[in-house]
Amino acid sequence: MFLLGIAIQSLLLRRVAASVIPSDAKWAELNQTVGGRLYTSLPLAASCFSTVNGSPSTPNATECALVQQGYTQPDFRSTHYSAHMMPQWETCQSTVQRCLLNSNDPSDPTAWEDNECWQGAIASRYIDVRSEDDVLAALSFVNDTGVQFSIKASGHDYKGRSSFGSLSLWTRNLDSLNYSAVFLPEGGNETYPAITIGAGVPFEDVYAFAEENNITVVGGYHQTIAASGGWVQAGGHSILTPIYGLGVDRVLQYKIVTLDGVLRTVNNFQNSDLFWALRGGAASTFGVVLESTMLVEPQMSLRVAAISFNQTADNARGFLELLVNNSYKWGQEGWGGHMGPASLINVNPLLTLEEAQASVQPIVDYALAQNGTAVVEDLASWQTFFAKYVESAEASVGVQTILGSRLIPTDPFFTDDDGKEALVDLMVKMVDTYAVNPYIIQGTPFLYNYTEGTTSVTPAWRNSLWQIGFHENMLYNATLETMYAQYEIVNNITSWMKELAPDSGAYFNEANPYEPDHEVTFWGDNYPALLVLKNKYDPFKLLDCWMCVGWQGPADERYSCYLNISTDY
Ligand SMILES: Cc1cc2nc3c(=O)[nH]c(=O)nc-3n(C[C@H](O)[C@H](O)[C@H](O)COP(=O)(O)OP(=O)(O)OC[C@H]3O[C@@H](n4cnc5c(N)ncnc54)[C@H](O)[C@@H]3O)c2cc1C
């Protein structure tokens, strides 16, 4: 391995600056090196269309029916290379070239009868990565040819960072899972109960494995996010984060091939500068992660509060006031969860059932007074909770969705009456002005005992109580004008949020794709040190991604499908 690393470094030294299109023979050579797992890609729904990439094509009714069935299913999408959870990242938004079905009714034939199918932003070739050797071969090829490449695990990215380029490394099938009660980080002298997760493993598999091993893994609120992919490297929030920390707080070690072609084990004892960078500096920046190892907790029972009622123009404000007024106390009691103007699903591993019932009684009363439903119950484990509540409530996929968000500081928004009122006013303004509901996540490390300086996420995580998200959906056939108009709504709410909490920040993974001042917003004071490390581990700028550390900027040809939207607002 070491020798391969050296070979790639020497290739780096003679790399030509200009991009070239590799010959067929070169691609064939790469295909052979990776055991025949270099594939050409077509859009997910190509089999439905009679014109694909400008040429006549014979539709395949059987395949098209399967795509229709799976179109809004995360498992289906995550196991198909060319599918992304938010399909606008499969499209070329700037030229409106796409190959989408109607996500409201995937069997609607007008989608393929009235339109042609275009490759959009999907990389034309991908390697189904199965080992570090595939990654080393790919990086060697990239160095040799100068092709632009991207990395994709599940396709959950909200900014399209797992599309683009002529070549993609698809890590979905790096699917190893291993639990050790006595994991010893290489070079360390203390052991931990920990799980080692291959780069492609979705959370639903992680949780099922954890259940079998009587442990709890602190992880995300969606079944197909890759735990060791973009989630952990940029922060990784969970509704257990208030007590147990962010993903970056819990990671003990990574295995990564850095962009200088070296396989590295990265932890507090070796490559510790890179370890810090991978604890928040975000994915697709320093190399291709092969696996991560994370601290686990024993299996724990959870108190769950699930409340919902029909939202009206009259009842949203009252509920939002209750949420704002109670959240500080709930934070101290260990609650975490997802909330909105007419719903809440929160969990608590610390309180007894009686204490939990008393704690949420004010909102139970409110929901029941609106003829809503309220359940407060005890569930045996995270997996039981996830199967019962999350899989039916998690964010939908297959729909073009633009997201924005901001971290909301505890002080003054949950400690001071004026602060609370300003926060409620802003959320009500979102609902009243644009019919956009705030998506509130009590998932910051509120009670977690953080050791200063150990992670590179924005410090705003450490003094915030909520993340508020907001989103707009776009129809599959939205015109360019409509797309611009919908991004504008998200931008307007983003600027209101910035005015409300100017010194806070936003979570890289869930922020507006056109976030102003992104370096400060995503990383705060940590940005300059992250940039130094980017230059150290990617000296020839092999990997670039939208608003990532060291980003080359929107003018680069790989970003030609993004819209021309100013971030100066
Ligand atoms: C429906 C939905 C629900 C979500 N819920 C949560 C949540 O509960 N908590 C939370 O914190 N976030 C959540 N997110 C955000 C999520 O964490 C990010 O989108 C995350 O980046 C997904 O990582 P991925 O690897 O699965 O996705 P991908 O789109 O495959 O990749 C995301 C980024 O990581 C890079 N990448 C992937 N694998 C590797 C690798 N092995 N090495 C280097 N770079 C890599 C990609 O190039 C890309 O830049 C959610 C997103 C969606 C769409």
XYZ file of C-alpha atoms and ligand atoms in Angstrom:
622
model
C 0.000 0.000 0.000
C 2.759 2.368 0.989
C 4.472 1.793 -2.348
C 1.269 2.527 -4.218
C 1.021 5.768 -2.259
C 4.512 6.756 -3.323
C 3.697 5.896 -6.945
C 0.667 8.186 -6.870
C 2.667 10.980 -5.299
C 5.159 10.798 -8.132
C 2.299 10.940 -10.616
C 1.060 14.017 -8.832
C 4.348 15.729 -9.493
C 4.043 15.291 -13.240
C 0.345 16.013 -13.455
C -0.591 18.402 -16.224
C -2.819 21.302 -15.278
C -5.297 21.098 -18.147
C -8.160 18.596 -18.147
C -7.986 15.968 -20.862
C -10.551 13.447 -22.042
C -9.078 10.011 -21.428
C -8.931 7.630 -24.389
C -11.139 4.540 -24.500
C -8.005 2.492 -23.944
C -7.298 4.387 -20.706
C -10.811 3.783 -19.430
C -10.513 0.118 -20.363
C -7.249 -0.091 -18.419
C -8.920 1.453 -15.367
C -11.825 -0.959 -15.702
C -9.418 -3.874 -15.669
C -7.576 -2.541 -12.623
C -10.813 -2.266 -10.648
C -11.949 -5.762 -11.556
C -14.540 -4.760 -14.170
C -16.416 -2.468 -11.783
C -16.140 0.719 -13.859
C -19.604 1.397 -15.272
C -21.185 3.985 -17.524
C -24.245 5.599 -15.993
C -27.612 6.702 -17.289
C -30.269 8.639 -15.365
C -32.467 6.566 -13.051
C -35.597 6.920 -15.188
C -33.903 6.602 -18.609
C -35.741 3.333 -19.317
C -39.059 5.256 -19.450
C -38.019 7.704 -22.190
C -37.855 7.400 -25.968
C -35.094 10.002 -26.360
C -32.051 9.714 -24.111
C -29.164 12.157 -24.309
C -30.321 13.340 -27.715
C -30.614 9.876 -29.319
C -33.668 7.681 -29.927
C -34.051 4.988 -27.292
C -36.459 2.085 -26.850
C -38.304 2.347 -23.524
C -38.220 -0.719 -21.292
C -41.645 -1.035 -19.659
C -40.516 -3.515 -17.004
C -37.583 -1.414 -15.847
C -39.639 1.769 -16.026
C -42.321 0.194 -13.790
C -39.667 -0.677 -11.193
C -38.379 2.892 -11.208
C -41.917 4.218 -10.769
C -42.451 1.927 -7.791
C -39.200 2.873 -6.110
C -39.138 6.540 -7.090
C -39.836 7.963 -3.605
C -38.295 5.065 -1.661
C -34.942 5.825 0.000
C -33.743 2.201 -0.169
C -34.390 2.076 -3.905
C -32.619 5.377 -4.506
C -29.603 4.631 -2.342
C -28.944 1.354 -4.159
C -28.960 2.954 -7.628
C -25.854 4.921 -8.516
C -27.516 7.634 -10.577
C -30.290 8.388 -8.072
C -30.004 11.142 -5.482
C -32.432 11.771 -2.646
C -33.138 15.266 -3.985
C -33.452 14.698 -7.743
C -32.526 18.244 -8.723
C -28.933 17.125 -8.228
C -29.453 14.573 -10.989
C -30.379 17.447 -13.299
C -28.567 20.299 -14.932
C -30.558 23.063 -13.287
C -28.987 25.888 -15.284
C -29.928 24.354 -18.663
C -33.081 22.620 -17.380
C -31.856 19.303 -18.772
C -33.193 16.424 -16.745
C -34.765 12.988 -16.711
C -37.279 13.062 -13.891
C -40.612 11.463 -13.107
C -43.457 13.286 -11.427
C -42.719 12.652 -7.746
C -46.382 13.364 -6.847
C -47.390 10.517 -9.168
C -44.438 8.591 -10.618
C -46.788 6.693 -12.953
C -47.834 9.949 -14.672
C -46.824 9.297 -18.337
C -46.636 12.981 -19.258
C -43.224 13.020 -17.525
C -41.695 10.815 -20.232
C -44.120 11.478 -23.087
C -43.664 15.252 -23.072
C -39.947 15.343 -22.301
C -36.580 14.054 -23.386
C -34.181 12.431 -20.948
C -30.825 14.102 -20.303
C -27.807 13.003 -18.278
C -27.953 16.239 -16.301
C -25.354 16.422 -13.525
C -24.765 12.704 -13.125
C -21.172 11.607 -13.654
C -21.014 9.597 -16.858
C -18.838 6.845 -15.332
C -18.544 5.426 -11.851
C -16.551 2.818 -10.012
C -18.462 0.528 -7.674
C -15.793 0.774 -4.972
C -15.151 -2.399 -2.979
C -11.734 -1.796 -1.422
C -8.932 0.663 -0.826
C -7.217 -0.699 -3.949
C -10.112 0.611 -6.069
C -9.681 4.043 -4.502
C -5.938 4.029 -5.078
C -6.455 2.986 -8.701
C -9.034 5.736 -9.189
C -6.823 8.433 -7.682
C -3.911 7.286 -9.784
C -6.139 7.550 -12.879
C -7.348 11.008 -11.863
C -3.785 12.185 -11.429
C -2.746 10.726 -14.707
C -5.618 12.098 -16.766
C -6.798 15.203 -14.913
C -10.479 14.158 -14.996
C -12.718 15.762 -12.414
C -14.206 13.298 -9.955
C -16.724 13.150 -7.143
C -17.564 10.699 -4.344
C -21.032 9.348 -3.678
C -22.300 7.152 -0.846
C -26.099 7.494 -0.488
C -26.820 10.652 -2.490
C -28.321 12.514 0.483
C -26.353 15.683 -0.093
C -28.469 18.856 -0.132
C -25.968 20.791 -2.272
C -25.234 18.325 -5.029
C -21.715 17.555 -3.874
C -22.073 13.867 -4.641
C -22.864 14.474 -8.341
C -20.651 15.947 -11.084
C -17.417 15.131 -12.814
C -16.468 12.558 -15.427
C -15.826 9.876 -12.843
C -17.487 9.064 -9.549
C -16.375 6.784 -6.746
C -19.513 5.091 -5.457
C -18.823 3.863 -1.920
C -22.299 2.473 -1.171
C -21.008 -1.109 -1.214
C -18.268 -0.617 1.356
C -20.634 -2.362 3.721
C -18.604 -3.776 6.610
C -19.840 -3.560 10.206
C -17.890 -4.642 13.244
C -18.453 -4.214 16.975
C -15.716 -4.407 19.569
C -16.266 -3.971 23.300
C -12.548 -3.161 23.590
C -11.617 -1.145 20.513
C -8.074 0.215 20.735
C -7.332 3.171 18.426
C -4.033 2.534 16.632
C -1.226 4.024 18.717
C -3.493 4.563 21.741
C -3.501 2.859 25.117
C -7.136 3.071 26.185
C -9.961 0.874 24.860
C -13.565 1.839 24.073
C -16.781 0.034 23.147
C -17.038 0.988 19.481
C -18.524 0.157 16.111
C -16.522 0.265 12.886
C -18.716 1.184 9.921
C -17.783 0.876 6.240
C -18.182 4.082 4.218
C -21.404 3.017 2.508
C -23.435 1.507 5.346
C -26.845 3.165 5.772
C -28.087 3.977 9.256
C -30.906 1.437 9.048
C -28.294 -1.349 8.833
C -26.210 0.230 11.578
C -29.237 0.360 13.900
C -30.279 -3.230 13.182
C -26.710 -4.390 13.856
C -26.593 -2.327 17.063
C -29.803 -3.950 18.265
C -28.332 -7.424 17.681
C -25.316 -6.434 19.769
C -27.270 -4.734 22.585
C -25.674 -1.370 21.952
C -26.880 2.088 20.905
C -25.283 4.032 18.075
C -25.937 7.767 18.142
C -26.982 8.511 14.561
C -29.175 10.350 12.096
C -32.923 10.556 11.542
C -33.126 8.824 8.200
C -32.710 5.235 7.167
C -30.315 5.605 4.236
C -27.793 8.290 5.261
C -24.280 6.791 5.146
C -23.044 6.975 8.744
C -19.351 7.122 7.780
C -19.905 9.319 4.698
C -21.040 12.925 4.703
C -22.932 12.646 8.004
C -20.089 12.138 10.451
C -17.419 14.118 8.624
C -19.393 17.369 8.715
C -20.939 17.115 12.182
C -23.699 14.519 12.337
C -26.627 15.390 14.576
C -28.970 12.933 16.208
C -31.869 13.392 18.549
C -29.590 11.710 21.130
C -26.932 14.406 20.492
C -28.155 16.649 23.351
C -26.722 14.085 25.787
C -24.193 12.060 23.797
C -22.696 14.623 21.411
C -22.463 15.025 17.657
C -21.102 12.349 15.341
C -17.790 14.235 15.298
C -17.643 14.096 19.106
C -17.997 10.322 19.071
C -15.721 9.281 16.226
C -12.543 7.562 17.427
C -10.760 6.737 14.188
C -10.994 6.918 10.405
C -9.348 4.972 7.627
C -8.934 7.227 4.629
C -7.034 7.416 1.369
C -5.894 11.011 1.228
C -5.579 12.810 -2.080
C -1.832 12.412 -2.086
C -2.529 8.694 -2.563
C -1.702 7.451 0.923
C -3.869 5.126 3.002
C -3.898 6.550 6.520
C -5.252 5.547 9.869
C -6.327 8.767 11.480
C -7.034 9.295 15.173
C -5.830 11.234 18.202
C -2.473 9.420 18.134
C -1.532 9.457 14.473
C -2.337 12.006 11.776
C -4.050 13.944 14.544
C -4.217 17.163 12.487
C -6.205 15.319 9.832
C -8.357 13.720 12.516
C -9.340 17.172 13.714
C -10.113 18.206 10.118
C -12.312 15.144 9.593
C -14.233 15.993 12.748
C -16.242 18.748 11.074
C -14.222 19.988 8.090
C -16.668 17.931 5.985
C -16.497 15.143 3.443
C -15.228 15.175 -0.108
C -12.379 17.451 0.919
C -9.403 15.577 2.363
C -9.749 12.165 0.722
C -11.904 9.085 0.383
C -12.919 7.695 3.764
C -13.071 3.893 3.841
C -14.503 3.468 7.329
C -15.026 5.231 10.642
C -15.076 3.891 14.170
C -17.496 5.448 16.635
C -18.030 5.168 20.357
C -21.235 3.319 21.290
C -23.508 3.358 24.339
C -25.187 0.376 25.969
C -28.678 -0.402 24.708
C -31.052 2.075 26.361
C -34.789 2.424 26.722
C -36.351 5.696 25.617
C -39.289 7.769 26.732
C -41.023 8.983 23.604
C -43.482 11.858 23.193
C -45.333 11.920 19.856
C -47.836 14.702 19.396
C -49.685 16.067 16.398
C -52.787 18.003 15.447
C -54.185 19.746 12.398
C -52.411 23.036 11.862
C -54.571 26.115 11.299
C -53.859 29.828 10.954
C -54.921 30.203 14.606
C -53.191 27.386 16.449
C -49.589 27.390 15.167
C -48.377 30.400 17.146
C -49.620 29.046 20.475
C -47.816 25.751 19.932
C -44.597 27.453 18.806
C -44.730 29.611 21.961
C -45.036 26.496 24.081
C -42.064 24.927 22.295
C -39.895 28.002 22.789
C -40.946 28.422 26.434
C -40.288 24.781 27.333
C -37.228 23.921 25.276
C -34.608 25.137 27.755
C -36.128 22.993 30.522
C -36.486 20.066 28.110
C -32.835 20.523 27.133
C -31.771 20.314 30.776
C -33.891 17.189 31.195
C -32.199 15.488 28.222
C -34.917 15.658 25.576
C -34.042 15.725 21.884
C -36.351 15.588 18.887
C -37.954 17.017 15.796
C -40.724 19.611 16.115
C -42.933 21.838 14.006
C -45.909 24.187 14.390
C -48.302 21.257 14.873
C -46.187 18.205 15.699
C -43.400 16.840 17.800
C -41.541 13.550 18.154
C -39.106 13.794 21.061
C -37.121 11.186 22.998
C -35.552 11.085 26.434
C -33.306 8.355 27.873
C -32.893 10.003 31.312
C -36.398 10.596 32.727
C -38.804 7.973 34.056
C -42.095 7.600 32.199
C -43.897 9.567 34.914
C -41.354 12.375 34.790
C -41.551 12.423 30.997
C -45.347 12.654 31.072
C -45.231 15.565 33.512
C -42.547 17.291 31.464
C -44.574 17.386 28.233
C -48.040 17.766 29.795
C -48.489 21.402 28.600
C -48.106 20.421 24.946
C -50.169 17.263 25.360
C -52.981 19.463 26.712
C -52.568 21.893 23.829
C -52.666 19.155 21.175
C -55.707 17.477 22.731
C -57.513 20.819 22.860
C -57.004 20.971 19.072
C -58.494 17.466 18.731
C -55.027 16.130 18.051
C -53.272 13.010 19.303
C -50.650 12.618 22.005
C -48.724 9.528 23.027
C -46.096 9.407 25.768
C -44.614 5.955 26.057
C -41.643 3.850 26.987
C -39.825 1.971 24.211
C -37.183 -0.685 24.757
C -34.447 0.566 22.427
C -33.421 3.027 19.728
C -34.203 0.443 17.046
C -37.737 -0.020 18.379
C -38.223 3.741 18.340
C -36.705 4.139 14.874
C -38.899 1.451 13.321
C -42.063 2.735 14.983
C -41.661 6.479 14.525
C -38.848 7.586 12.234
C -39.393 5.486 9.151
C -42.872 6.952 8.755
C -41.958 10.530 9.715
C -38.536 11.056 8.133
C -38.084 13.637 5.367
C -39.422 12.458 2.001
C -37.118 11.723 -0.936
C -37.484 11.732 -4.697
C -38.828 15.286 -4.455
C -36.751 18.283 -5.531
C -36.169 20.018 -2.199
C -34.206 23.159 -1.397
C -33.138 23.375 2.232
C -31.843 26.170 4.429
C -31.157 26.228 8.167
C -29.552 28.075 11.074
C -28.362 27.169 14.552
C -30.325 29.097 17.192
C -28.266 30.190 20.209
C -29.603 29.303 23.655
C -29.013 32.827 24.876
C -31.116 34.957 24.374
C -33.647 32.898 22.412
C -34.523 30.483 25.214
C -33.450 32.495 28.251
C -34.895 35.952 27.752
C -38.486 37.016 27.102
C -37.587 39.410 24.273
C -35.395 36.749 22.662
C -38.189 34.183 22.878
C -40.700 36.559 21.354
C -38.364 37.433 18.473
C -37.884 33.757 17.718
C -41.597 32.995 17.745
C -42.287 36.059 15.590
C -39.778 34.917 13.005
C -41.192 31.398 12.789
C -44.724 32.753 12.453
C -43.498 35.131 9.727
C -42.146 32.134 7.768
C -45.510 30.413 7.995
C -47.574 33.527 7.242
C -45.415 34.912 4.421
C -44.450 31.794 2.504
C -46.438 28.941 4.074
C -43.059 27.476 5.054
C -43.119 25.576 8.338
C -40.027 25.755 10.527
C -38.450 22.287 10.898
C -37.080 22.437 14.429
C -34.418 19.993 15.559
C -33.498 19.824 19.212
C -30.288 18.034 18.286
C -27.425 20.242 19.444
C -24.944 18.926 22.063
C -26.661 20.899 24.831
C -25.709 18.688 27.814
C -22.640 17.094 26.239
C -19.370 17.730 28.057
C -17.279 18.996 25.154
C -13.498 19.225 25.245
C -12.631 22.559 23.651
C -10.769 22.389 20.353
C -11.338 18.710 19.586
C -13.587 19.227 16.559
C -13.645 21.609 13.592
C -17.404 22.228 13.230
C -18.624 25.765 13.754
C -18.409 26.640 17.463
C -22.045 27.760 17.108
C -23.048 24.134 17.745
C -21.776 24.434 21.284
C -23.956 27.303 22.434
C -27.122 26.560 20.487
C -30.232 24.688 21.521
C -32.049 24.310 18.193
C -31.402 24.024 14.516
C -34.254 25.517 12.517
C -34.601 24.222 8.969
C -36.893 25.481 6.203
C -37.497 24.094 2.779
C -39.208 24.639 -0.549
C -40.150 21.869 -2.953
C -39.956 22.194 -6.726
C -42.179 20.257 -9.125
C -40.352 17.817 -11.404
C -41.060 20.040 -14.411
C -40.409 23.421 -12.760
C -39.309 26.096 -15.195
C -36.089 28.014 -14.743
C -38.077 31.044 -13.533
C -39.911 28.968 -10.922
C -36.660 27.447 -9.697
C -35.134 30.902 -9.243
C -38.272 32.065 -7.430
C -38.154 29.114 -5.039
C -34.487 29.556 -4.259
C -35.289 33.203 -3.579
C -37.770 32.228 -0.876
C -35.138 30.086 0.834
C -32.625 32.925 0.496
C -35.077 35.405 2.026
C -35.673 33.195 5.040
C -31.933 32.612 5.333
C -31.357 36.347 5.561
C -34.102 36.736 8.205
C -32.389 34.012 10.216
C -29.043 35.749 9.872
C -30.545 38.997 11.078
C -32.045 37.223 14.064
C -28.828 35.428 15.051
C -25.959 37.173 13.228
C -23.173 35.615 15.301
C -24.399 32.070 14.954
C -23.706 29.650 12.120
C -25.264 26.858 10.109
C -24.699 23.140 9.697
C -22.712 22.519 6.521
C -24.800 19.454 5.598
C -28.190 21.112 5.905
C -27.574 24.710 4.918
C -28.759 26.765 1.962
C -26.843 25.869 -1.252
C -26.394 29.617 -1.757
C -25.404 30.455 1.815
C -23.732 33.870 2.152
C -20.289 34.017 3.767
C -20.149 30.219 3.880
C -16.638 29.870 5.345
C -17.562 31.734 8.524
C -21.094 30.332 8.650
C -20.009 26.674 8.480
C -16.718 26.758 10.367
C -16.310 30.082 12.194
C -12.767 30.537 13.552
C -11.777 27.028 12.482
C -11.719 27.868 8.790
C -8.116 29.152 8.407
C -6.634 26.016 10.030
C -8.870 23.791 7.900
C -7.637 25.520 4.770
C -4.015 24.861 5.739
C -4.853 21.161 6.131
C -6.731 21.051 2.829
C -3.607 22.354 1.104
C -1.451 19.850 2.975
C -3.523 16.770 2.102
C -4.710 17.840 -1.351
C -1.700 19.787 -2.620
C -2.750 19.554 -6.270
C -6.421 20.430 -5.706
C -7.620 17.085 -6.951
C -10.953 17.266 -5.181
C -13.200 20.270 -5.038
C -16.784 20.642 -3.940
C -19.407 23.331 -3.643
C -18.694 25.557 -0.627
C -16.274 23.017 0.825
C -12.984 23.986 2.496
C -10.699 25.373 -0.224
C -13.555 25.649 -2.758
C -12.332 26.953 -6.138
C -15.522 28.993 -6.560
C -18.618 28.760 -8.772
C -16.861 29.609 -12.057
C -15.173 26.197 -12.283
C -16.643 24.132 -15.140
C -17.811 21.346 -12.808
C -20.358 23.797 -11.338
C -21.927 24.786 -14.652
C -25.235 23.139 -13.673
C -25.744 25.278 -10.553
C -27.961 28.323 -10.935
C -26.468 31.764 -11.161
C -27.593 32.949 -7.739
C -25.692 35.592 -5.825
C -24.646 34.792 -2.264
C -24.236 38.475 -1.563
C -27.464 39.123 0.306
C -33.792 13.099 4.113
C -32.553 13.555 4.833
C -32.474 13.426 6.215
C -31.319 13.865 6.883
N -31.250 13.730 8.248
C -30.110 14.098 8.890
C -29.955 13.914 10.297
O -30.839 13.392 10.989
N -28.811 14.325 10.879
C -27.801 14.909 10.167
O -26.781 15.282 10.750
N -27.909 15.080 8.839
C -29.027 14.676 8.189
N -29.116 14.838 6.832
C -27.987 15.432 6.119
C -26.933 14.359 5.839
O -26.183 14.096 6.992
C -26.001 14.843 4.745
O -26.710 14.997 3.548
C -24.817 13.943 4.540
O -23.843 14.629 3.798
C -25.164 12.651 3.840
O -24.011 11.884 3.656
P -24.005 10.673 2.607
O -22.597 10.234 2.500
O -25.023 9.719 3.024
O -24.515 11.378 1.273
P -23.832 11.620 -0.149
O -24.708 12.554 -0.882
O -23.512 10.350 -0.806
O -22.488 12.356 0.220
C -22.496 13.583 0.916
C -21.117 14.233 0.823
O -20.144 13.366 1.392
C -19.161 13.005 0.435
N -18.796 11.621 0.732
C -19.637 10.558 0.828
N -18.932 9.462 1.155
C -17.646 9.836 1.276
C -16.448 9.154 1.604
N -16.430 7.839 1.853
N -15.288 9.842 1.652
C -15.273 11.166 1.395
N -16.378 11.875 1.065
C -17.548 11.209 1.014
C -19.816 13.225 -0.915
O -18.864 13.479 -1.924
C -20.660 14.457 -0.615
O -19.843 15.594 -0.652
C -30.248 14.412 6.145
C -30.341 14.528 4.757
C -31.483 14.106 4.108
C -31.571 14.260 2.622
